PDB file of C-alpha atoms in Angstrom:
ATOM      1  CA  UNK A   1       0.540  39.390 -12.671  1.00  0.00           C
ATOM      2  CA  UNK A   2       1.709  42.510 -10.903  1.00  0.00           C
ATOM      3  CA  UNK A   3       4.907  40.594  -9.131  1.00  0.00           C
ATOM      4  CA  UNK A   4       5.913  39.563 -12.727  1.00  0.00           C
ATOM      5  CA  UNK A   5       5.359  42.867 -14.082  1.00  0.00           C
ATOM      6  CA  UNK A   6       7.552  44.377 -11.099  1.00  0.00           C
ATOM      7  CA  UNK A   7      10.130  41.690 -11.631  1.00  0.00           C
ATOM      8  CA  UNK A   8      10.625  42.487 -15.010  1.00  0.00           C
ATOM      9  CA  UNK A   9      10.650  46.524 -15.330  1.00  0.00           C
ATOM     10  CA  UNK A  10      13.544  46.121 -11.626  1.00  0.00           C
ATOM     11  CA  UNK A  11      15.136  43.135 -14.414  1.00  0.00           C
ATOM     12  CA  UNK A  12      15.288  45.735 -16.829  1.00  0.00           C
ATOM     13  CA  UNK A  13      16.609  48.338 -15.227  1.00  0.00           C
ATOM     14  CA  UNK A  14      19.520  46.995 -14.032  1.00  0.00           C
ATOM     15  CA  UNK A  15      20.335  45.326 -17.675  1.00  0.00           C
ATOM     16  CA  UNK A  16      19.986  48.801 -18.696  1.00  0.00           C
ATOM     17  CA  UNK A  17      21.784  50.835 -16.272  1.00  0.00           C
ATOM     18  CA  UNK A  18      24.548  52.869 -18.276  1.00  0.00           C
ATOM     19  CA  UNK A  19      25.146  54.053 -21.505  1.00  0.00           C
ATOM     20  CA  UNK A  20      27.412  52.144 -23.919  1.00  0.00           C
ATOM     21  CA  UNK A  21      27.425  49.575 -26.753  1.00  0.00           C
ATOM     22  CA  UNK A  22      24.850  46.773 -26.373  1.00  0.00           C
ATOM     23  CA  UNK A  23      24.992  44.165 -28.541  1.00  0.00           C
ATOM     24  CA  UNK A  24      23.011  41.295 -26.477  1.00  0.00           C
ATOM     25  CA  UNK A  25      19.125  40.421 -26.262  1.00  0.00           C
ATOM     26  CA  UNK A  26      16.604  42.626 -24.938  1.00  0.00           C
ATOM     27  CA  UNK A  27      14.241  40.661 -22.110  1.00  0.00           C
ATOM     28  CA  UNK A  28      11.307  39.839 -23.475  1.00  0.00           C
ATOM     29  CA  UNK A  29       8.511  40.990 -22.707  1.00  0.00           C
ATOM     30  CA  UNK A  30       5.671  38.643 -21.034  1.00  0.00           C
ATOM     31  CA  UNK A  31       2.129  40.457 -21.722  1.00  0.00           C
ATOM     32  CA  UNK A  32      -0.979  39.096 -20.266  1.00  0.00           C
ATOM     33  CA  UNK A  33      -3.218  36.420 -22.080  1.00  0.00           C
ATOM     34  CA  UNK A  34      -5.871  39.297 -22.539  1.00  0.00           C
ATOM     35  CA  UNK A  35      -3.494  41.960 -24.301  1.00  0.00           C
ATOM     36  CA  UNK A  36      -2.917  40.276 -27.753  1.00  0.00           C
ATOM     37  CA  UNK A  37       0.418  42.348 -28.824  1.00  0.00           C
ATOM     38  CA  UNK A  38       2.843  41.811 -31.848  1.00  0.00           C
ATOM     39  CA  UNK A  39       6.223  41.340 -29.966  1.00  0.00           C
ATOM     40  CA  UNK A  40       9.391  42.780 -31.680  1.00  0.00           C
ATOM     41  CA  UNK A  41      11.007  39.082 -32.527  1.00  0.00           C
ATOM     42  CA  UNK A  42       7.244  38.638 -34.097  1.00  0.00           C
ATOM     43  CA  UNK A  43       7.958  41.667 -36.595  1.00  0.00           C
ATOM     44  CA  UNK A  44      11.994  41.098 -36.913  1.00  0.00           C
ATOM     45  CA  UNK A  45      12.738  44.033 -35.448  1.00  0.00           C
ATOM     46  CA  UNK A  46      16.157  44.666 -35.797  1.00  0.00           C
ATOM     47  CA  UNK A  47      18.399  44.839 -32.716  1.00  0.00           C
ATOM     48  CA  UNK A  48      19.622  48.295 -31.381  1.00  0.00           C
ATOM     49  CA  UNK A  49      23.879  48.662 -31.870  1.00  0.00           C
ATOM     50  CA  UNK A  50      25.819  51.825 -30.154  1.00  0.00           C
ATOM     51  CA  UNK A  51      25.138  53.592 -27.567  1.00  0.00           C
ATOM     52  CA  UNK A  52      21.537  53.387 -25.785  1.00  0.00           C
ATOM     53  CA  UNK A  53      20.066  55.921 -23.559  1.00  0.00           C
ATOM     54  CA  UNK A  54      20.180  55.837 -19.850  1.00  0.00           C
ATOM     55  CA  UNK A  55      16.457  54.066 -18.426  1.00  0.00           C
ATOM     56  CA  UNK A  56      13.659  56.196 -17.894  1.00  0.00           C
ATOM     57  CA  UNK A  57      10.991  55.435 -15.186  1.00  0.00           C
ATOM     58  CA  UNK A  58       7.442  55.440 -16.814  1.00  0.00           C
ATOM     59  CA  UNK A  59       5.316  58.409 -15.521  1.00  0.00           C
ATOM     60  CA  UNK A  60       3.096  59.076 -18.221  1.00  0.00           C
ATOM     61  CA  UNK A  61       1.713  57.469 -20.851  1.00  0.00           C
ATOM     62  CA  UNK A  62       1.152  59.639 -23.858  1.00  0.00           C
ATOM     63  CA  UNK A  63      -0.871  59.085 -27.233  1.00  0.00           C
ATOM     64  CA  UNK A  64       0.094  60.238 -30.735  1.00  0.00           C
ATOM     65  CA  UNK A  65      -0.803  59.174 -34.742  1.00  0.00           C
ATOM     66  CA  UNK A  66       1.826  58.339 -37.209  1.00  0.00           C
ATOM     67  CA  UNK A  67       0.971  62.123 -39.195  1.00  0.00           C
ATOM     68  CA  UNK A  68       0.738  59.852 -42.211  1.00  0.00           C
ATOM     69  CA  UNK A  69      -2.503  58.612 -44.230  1.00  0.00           C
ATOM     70  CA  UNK A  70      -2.544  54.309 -43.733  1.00  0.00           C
ATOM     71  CA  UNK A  71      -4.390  52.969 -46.269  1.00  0.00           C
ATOM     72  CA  UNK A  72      -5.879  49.385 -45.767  1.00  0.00           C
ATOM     73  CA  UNK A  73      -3.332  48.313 -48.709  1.00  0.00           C
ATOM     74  CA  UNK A  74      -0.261  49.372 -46.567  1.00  0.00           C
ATOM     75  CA  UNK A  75       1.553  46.451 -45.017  1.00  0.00           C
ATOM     76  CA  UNK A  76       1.812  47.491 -41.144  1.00  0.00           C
ATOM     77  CA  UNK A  77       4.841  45.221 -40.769  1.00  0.00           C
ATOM     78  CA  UNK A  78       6.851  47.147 -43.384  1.00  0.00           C
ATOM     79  CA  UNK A  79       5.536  50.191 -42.451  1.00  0.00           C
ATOM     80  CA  UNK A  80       7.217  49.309 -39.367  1.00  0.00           C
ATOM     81  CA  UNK A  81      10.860  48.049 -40.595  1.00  0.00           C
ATOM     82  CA  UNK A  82      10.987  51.161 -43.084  1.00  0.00           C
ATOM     83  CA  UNK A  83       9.852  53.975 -40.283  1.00  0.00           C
ATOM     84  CA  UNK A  84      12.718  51.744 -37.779  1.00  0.00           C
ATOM     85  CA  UNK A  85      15.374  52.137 -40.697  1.00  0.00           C
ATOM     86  CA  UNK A  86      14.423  56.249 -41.409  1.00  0.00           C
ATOM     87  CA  UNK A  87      14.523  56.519 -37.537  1.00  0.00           C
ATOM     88  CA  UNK A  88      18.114  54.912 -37.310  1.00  0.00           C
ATOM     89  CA  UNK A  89      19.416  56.287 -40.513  1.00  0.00           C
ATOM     90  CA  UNK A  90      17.804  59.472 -40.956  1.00  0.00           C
ATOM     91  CA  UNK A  91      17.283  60.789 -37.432  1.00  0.00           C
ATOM     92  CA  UNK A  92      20.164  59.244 -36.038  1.00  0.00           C
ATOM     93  CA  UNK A  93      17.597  57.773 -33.420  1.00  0.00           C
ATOM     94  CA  UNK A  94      17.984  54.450 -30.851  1.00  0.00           C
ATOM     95  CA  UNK A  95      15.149  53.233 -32.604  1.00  0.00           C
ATOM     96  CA  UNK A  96      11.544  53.984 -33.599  1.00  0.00           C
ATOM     97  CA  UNK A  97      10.464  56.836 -31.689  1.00  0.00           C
ATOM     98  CA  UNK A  98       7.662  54.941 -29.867  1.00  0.00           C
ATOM     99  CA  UNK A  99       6.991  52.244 -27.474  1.00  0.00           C
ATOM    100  CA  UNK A 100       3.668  50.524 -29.136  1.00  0.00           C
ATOM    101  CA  UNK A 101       1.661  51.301 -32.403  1.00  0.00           C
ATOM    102  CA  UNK A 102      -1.446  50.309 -33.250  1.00  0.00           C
ATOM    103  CA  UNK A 103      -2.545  49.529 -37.104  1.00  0.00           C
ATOM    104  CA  UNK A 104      -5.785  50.074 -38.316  1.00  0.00           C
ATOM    105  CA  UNK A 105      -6.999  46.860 -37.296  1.00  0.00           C
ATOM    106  CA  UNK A 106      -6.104  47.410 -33.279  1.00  0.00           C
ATOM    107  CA  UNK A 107      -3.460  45.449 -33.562  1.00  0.00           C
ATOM    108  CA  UNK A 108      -0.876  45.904 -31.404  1.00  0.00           C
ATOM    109  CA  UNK A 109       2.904  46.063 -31.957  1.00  0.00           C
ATOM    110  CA  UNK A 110       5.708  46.279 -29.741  1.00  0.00           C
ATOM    111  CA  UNK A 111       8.240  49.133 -30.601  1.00  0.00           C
ATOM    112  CA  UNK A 112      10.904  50.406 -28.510  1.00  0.00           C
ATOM    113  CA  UNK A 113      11.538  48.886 -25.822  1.00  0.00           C
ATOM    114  CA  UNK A 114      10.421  51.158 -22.597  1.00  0.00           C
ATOM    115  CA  UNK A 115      13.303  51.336 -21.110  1.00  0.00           C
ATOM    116  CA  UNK A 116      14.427  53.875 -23.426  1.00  0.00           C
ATOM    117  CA  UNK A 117      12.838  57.421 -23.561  1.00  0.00           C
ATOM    118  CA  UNK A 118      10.621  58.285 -26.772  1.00  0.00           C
ATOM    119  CA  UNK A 119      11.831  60.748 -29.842  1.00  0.00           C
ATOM    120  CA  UNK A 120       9.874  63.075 -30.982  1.00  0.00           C
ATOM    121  CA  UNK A 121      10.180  66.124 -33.685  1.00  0.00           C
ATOM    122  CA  UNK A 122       8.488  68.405 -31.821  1.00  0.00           C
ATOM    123  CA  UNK A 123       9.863  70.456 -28.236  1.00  0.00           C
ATOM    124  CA  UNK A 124       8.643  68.540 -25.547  1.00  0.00           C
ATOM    125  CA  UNK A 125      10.885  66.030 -23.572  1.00  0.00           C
ATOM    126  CA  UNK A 126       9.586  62.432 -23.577  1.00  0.00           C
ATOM    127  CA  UNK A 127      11.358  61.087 -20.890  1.00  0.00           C
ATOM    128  CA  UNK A 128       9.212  59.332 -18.585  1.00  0.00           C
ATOM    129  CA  UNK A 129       6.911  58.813 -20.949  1.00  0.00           C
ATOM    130  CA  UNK A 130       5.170  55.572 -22.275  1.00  0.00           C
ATOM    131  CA  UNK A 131       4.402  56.681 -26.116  1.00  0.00           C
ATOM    132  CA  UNK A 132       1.604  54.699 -28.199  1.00  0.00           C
ATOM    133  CA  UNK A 133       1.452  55.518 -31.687  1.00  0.00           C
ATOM    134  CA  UNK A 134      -1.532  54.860 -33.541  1.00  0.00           C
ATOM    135  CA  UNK A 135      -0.928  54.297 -37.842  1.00  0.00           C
ATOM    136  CA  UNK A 136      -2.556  56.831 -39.485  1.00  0.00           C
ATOM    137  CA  UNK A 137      -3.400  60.495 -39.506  1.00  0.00           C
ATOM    138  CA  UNK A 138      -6.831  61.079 -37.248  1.00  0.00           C
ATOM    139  CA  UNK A 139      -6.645  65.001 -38.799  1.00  0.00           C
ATOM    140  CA  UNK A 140      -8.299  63.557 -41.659  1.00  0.00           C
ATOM    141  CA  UNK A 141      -8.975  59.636 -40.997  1.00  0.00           C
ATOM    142  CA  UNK A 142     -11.573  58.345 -38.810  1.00  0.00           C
ATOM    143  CA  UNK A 143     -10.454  55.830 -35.647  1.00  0.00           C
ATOM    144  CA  UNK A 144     -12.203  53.062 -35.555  1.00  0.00           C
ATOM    145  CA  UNK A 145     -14.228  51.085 -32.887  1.00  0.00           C
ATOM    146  CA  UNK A 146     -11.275  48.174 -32.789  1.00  0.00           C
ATOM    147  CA  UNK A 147      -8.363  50.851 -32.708  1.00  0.00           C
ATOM    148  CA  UNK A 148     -10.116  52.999 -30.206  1.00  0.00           C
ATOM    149  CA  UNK A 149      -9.950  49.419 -28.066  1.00  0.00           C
ATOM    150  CA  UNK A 150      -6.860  48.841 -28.024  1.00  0.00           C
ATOM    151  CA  UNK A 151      -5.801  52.665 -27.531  1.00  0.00           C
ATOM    152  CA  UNK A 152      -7.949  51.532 -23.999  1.00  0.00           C
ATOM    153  CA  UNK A 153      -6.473  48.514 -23.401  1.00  0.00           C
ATOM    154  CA  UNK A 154      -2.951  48.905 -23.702  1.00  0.00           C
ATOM    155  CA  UNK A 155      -3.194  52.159 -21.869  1.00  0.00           C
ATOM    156  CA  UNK A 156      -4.413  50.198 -18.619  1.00  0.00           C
ATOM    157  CA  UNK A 157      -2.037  47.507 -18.681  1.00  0.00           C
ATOM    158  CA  UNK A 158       0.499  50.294 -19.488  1.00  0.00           C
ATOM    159  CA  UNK A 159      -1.221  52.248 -15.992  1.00  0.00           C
ATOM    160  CA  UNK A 160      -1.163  49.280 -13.872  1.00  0.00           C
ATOM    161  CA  UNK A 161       2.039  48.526 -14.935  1.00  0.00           C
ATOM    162  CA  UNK A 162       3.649  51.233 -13.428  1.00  0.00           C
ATOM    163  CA  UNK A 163       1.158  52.115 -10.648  1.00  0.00           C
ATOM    164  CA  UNK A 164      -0.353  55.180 -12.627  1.00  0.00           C
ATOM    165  CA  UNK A 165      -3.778  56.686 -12.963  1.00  0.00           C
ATOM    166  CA  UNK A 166      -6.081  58.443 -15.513  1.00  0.00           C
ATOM    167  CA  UNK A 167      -4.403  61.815 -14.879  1.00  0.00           C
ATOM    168  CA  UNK A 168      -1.201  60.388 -16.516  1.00  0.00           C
ATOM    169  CA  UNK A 169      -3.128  59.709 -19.672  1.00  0.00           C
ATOM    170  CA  UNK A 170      -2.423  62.859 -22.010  1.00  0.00           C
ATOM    171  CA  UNK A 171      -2.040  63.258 -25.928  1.00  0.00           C
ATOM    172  CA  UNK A 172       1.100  64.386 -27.637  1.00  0.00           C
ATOM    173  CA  UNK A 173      -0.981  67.844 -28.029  1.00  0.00           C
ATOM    174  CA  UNK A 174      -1.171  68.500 -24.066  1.00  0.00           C
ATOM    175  CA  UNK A 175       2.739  69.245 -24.201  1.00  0.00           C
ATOM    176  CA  UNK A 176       4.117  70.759 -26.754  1.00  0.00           C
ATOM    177  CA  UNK A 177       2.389  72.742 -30.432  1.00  0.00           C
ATOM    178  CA  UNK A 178       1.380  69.877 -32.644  1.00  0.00           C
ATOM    179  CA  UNK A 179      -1.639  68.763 -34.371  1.00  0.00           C
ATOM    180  CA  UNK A 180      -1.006  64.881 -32.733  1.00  0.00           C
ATOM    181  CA  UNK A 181      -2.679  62.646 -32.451  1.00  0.00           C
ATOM    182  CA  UNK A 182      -5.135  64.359 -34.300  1.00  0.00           C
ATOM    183  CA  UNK A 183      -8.554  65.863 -33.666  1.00  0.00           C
ATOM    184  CA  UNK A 184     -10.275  62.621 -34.208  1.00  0.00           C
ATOM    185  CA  UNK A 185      -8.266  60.491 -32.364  1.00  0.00           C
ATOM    186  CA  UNK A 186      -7.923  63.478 -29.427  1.00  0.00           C
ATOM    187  CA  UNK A 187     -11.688  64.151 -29.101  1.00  0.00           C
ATOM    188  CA  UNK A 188     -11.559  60.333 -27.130  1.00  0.00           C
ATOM    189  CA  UNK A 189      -9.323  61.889 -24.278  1.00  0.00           C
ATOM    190  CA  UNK A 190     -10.752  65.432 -24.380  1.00  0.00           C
ATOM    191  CA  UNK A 191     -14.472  63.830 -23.803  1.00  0.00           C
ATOM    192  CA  UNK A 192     -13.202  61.330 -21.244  1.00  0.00           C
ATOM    193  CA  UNK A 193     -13.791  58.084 -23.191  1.00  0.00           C
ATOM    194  CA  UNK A 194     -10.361  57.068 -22.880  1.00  0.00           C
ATOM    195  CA  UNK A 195      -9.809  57.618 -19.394  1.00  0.00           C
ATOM    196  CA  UNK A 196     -13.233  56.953 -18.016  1.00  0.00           C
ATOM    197  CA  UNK A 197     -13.102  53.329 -19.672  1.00  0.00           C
ATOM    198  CA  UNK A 198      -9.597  53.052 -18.688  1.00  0.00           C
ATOM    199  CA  UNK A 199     -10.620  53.562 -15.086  1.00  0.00           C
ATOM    200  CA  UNK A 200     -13.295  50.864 -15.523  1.00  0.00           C
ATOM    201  CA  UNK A 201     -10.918  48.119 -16.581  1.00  0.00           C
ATOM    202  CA  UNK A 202      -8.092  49.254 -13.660  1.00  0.00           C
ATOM    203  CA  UNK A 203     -11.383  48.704 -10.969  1.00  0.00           C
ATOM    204  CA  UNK A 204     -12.033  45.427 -12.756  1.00  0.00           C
ATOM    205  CA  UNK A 205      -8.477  44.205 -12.359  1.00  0.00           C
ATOM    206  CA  UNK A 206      -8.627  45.346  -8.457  1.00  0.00           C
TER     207      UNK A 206
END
């Protein structure tokens, strides 16, 4: 798995390697058998036209929430296409600020593609940065069991991906002022759950 993986991030950064209009296919992604994800041609995502930021190299990966109460009612896939329109039209954004989200669920969706560095409102600089959003707002919602999995699990692919460890792991809190990802959501990285069971599937895949 790790010579396809290596393949593909060398693949994409030489598709990717200036800035200008880009009006072709992004590569698509080939995630492993275990790592059920929502790929952006499942959800229609829309293609990126303009200018596109110059590649990033993964270094981190770094967790936030959406800010926003998700009901169970809310349609994640519209939720989705409406927060990629605001990003475009509104913030004047590549795309939606982050790489993966997760709905209530744990379902995974891809986002931007990780190539491109992350947006974000707030002062730190996301470049190098892998950024998973989960939907919701863990200052006042509780993260469930299934969402705290796949927080885990697309963390460690994201870590073996690109040859990083448990101290790369950080919340969107650990850089910059901000309540994100929330104190519900945080608590799982300031105990060590997330890293600690991180670490045990990166020794399983050893």
């Amino acid at each position: 798995m790790k010579n396809s993986i290596v393949i593909s991030i060398i693949y994409s950064l030489l598709f990717f390697s200036c800035i200008g209009p880009f009006k072709g296919n992004f590569p698509e992604t080939q995630f492993p058998a275990e790592l059920e994800v929502v790929t952006r041609k499942a959800w229609k995502w829309k293609k990126i036209k303009g200018d596109v930021p110059i590649p990033q190299e993964i270094k981190k990966i770094t967790i936030h929430h959406g800010g926003e109460e998700f009901s169970p009612e809310k349609d994640p896939v519209q939720y989705l296409l409406n927060l990629q329109n605001w990003s475009r039209n509104e913030k004047k954004w590549v795309d939606i600020p982050y790489h993966f989200m997760i709905d209530l669920q744990g379902k995974i969706y891809e986002a931007r593609p990780l190539a491109y560095p992350g947006d974000t409102n707030t002062s730190y600089d996301p470049t190098g940065h892998a950024l998973i959003c989960v939907m919701g707002n863990y200052e006042v919602q509780t993260l469930s069991e299934v969402q705290l999995q796949a927080v885990v699990d697309l963390t460690a692919y994201l870590a073996q991906s690109y040859n990083l460890t448990i101290r790369d792991i950080g919340g969107h809190k650990d850089y910059t002022e901000t309540l994100c990802p929330g104190k519900d959501l945080y608590r799982y990285l300031e105990d060590g759950t997330i890293p600690y069971e991180v670490n045990r599937l990166l020794k399983k895949q050893e």
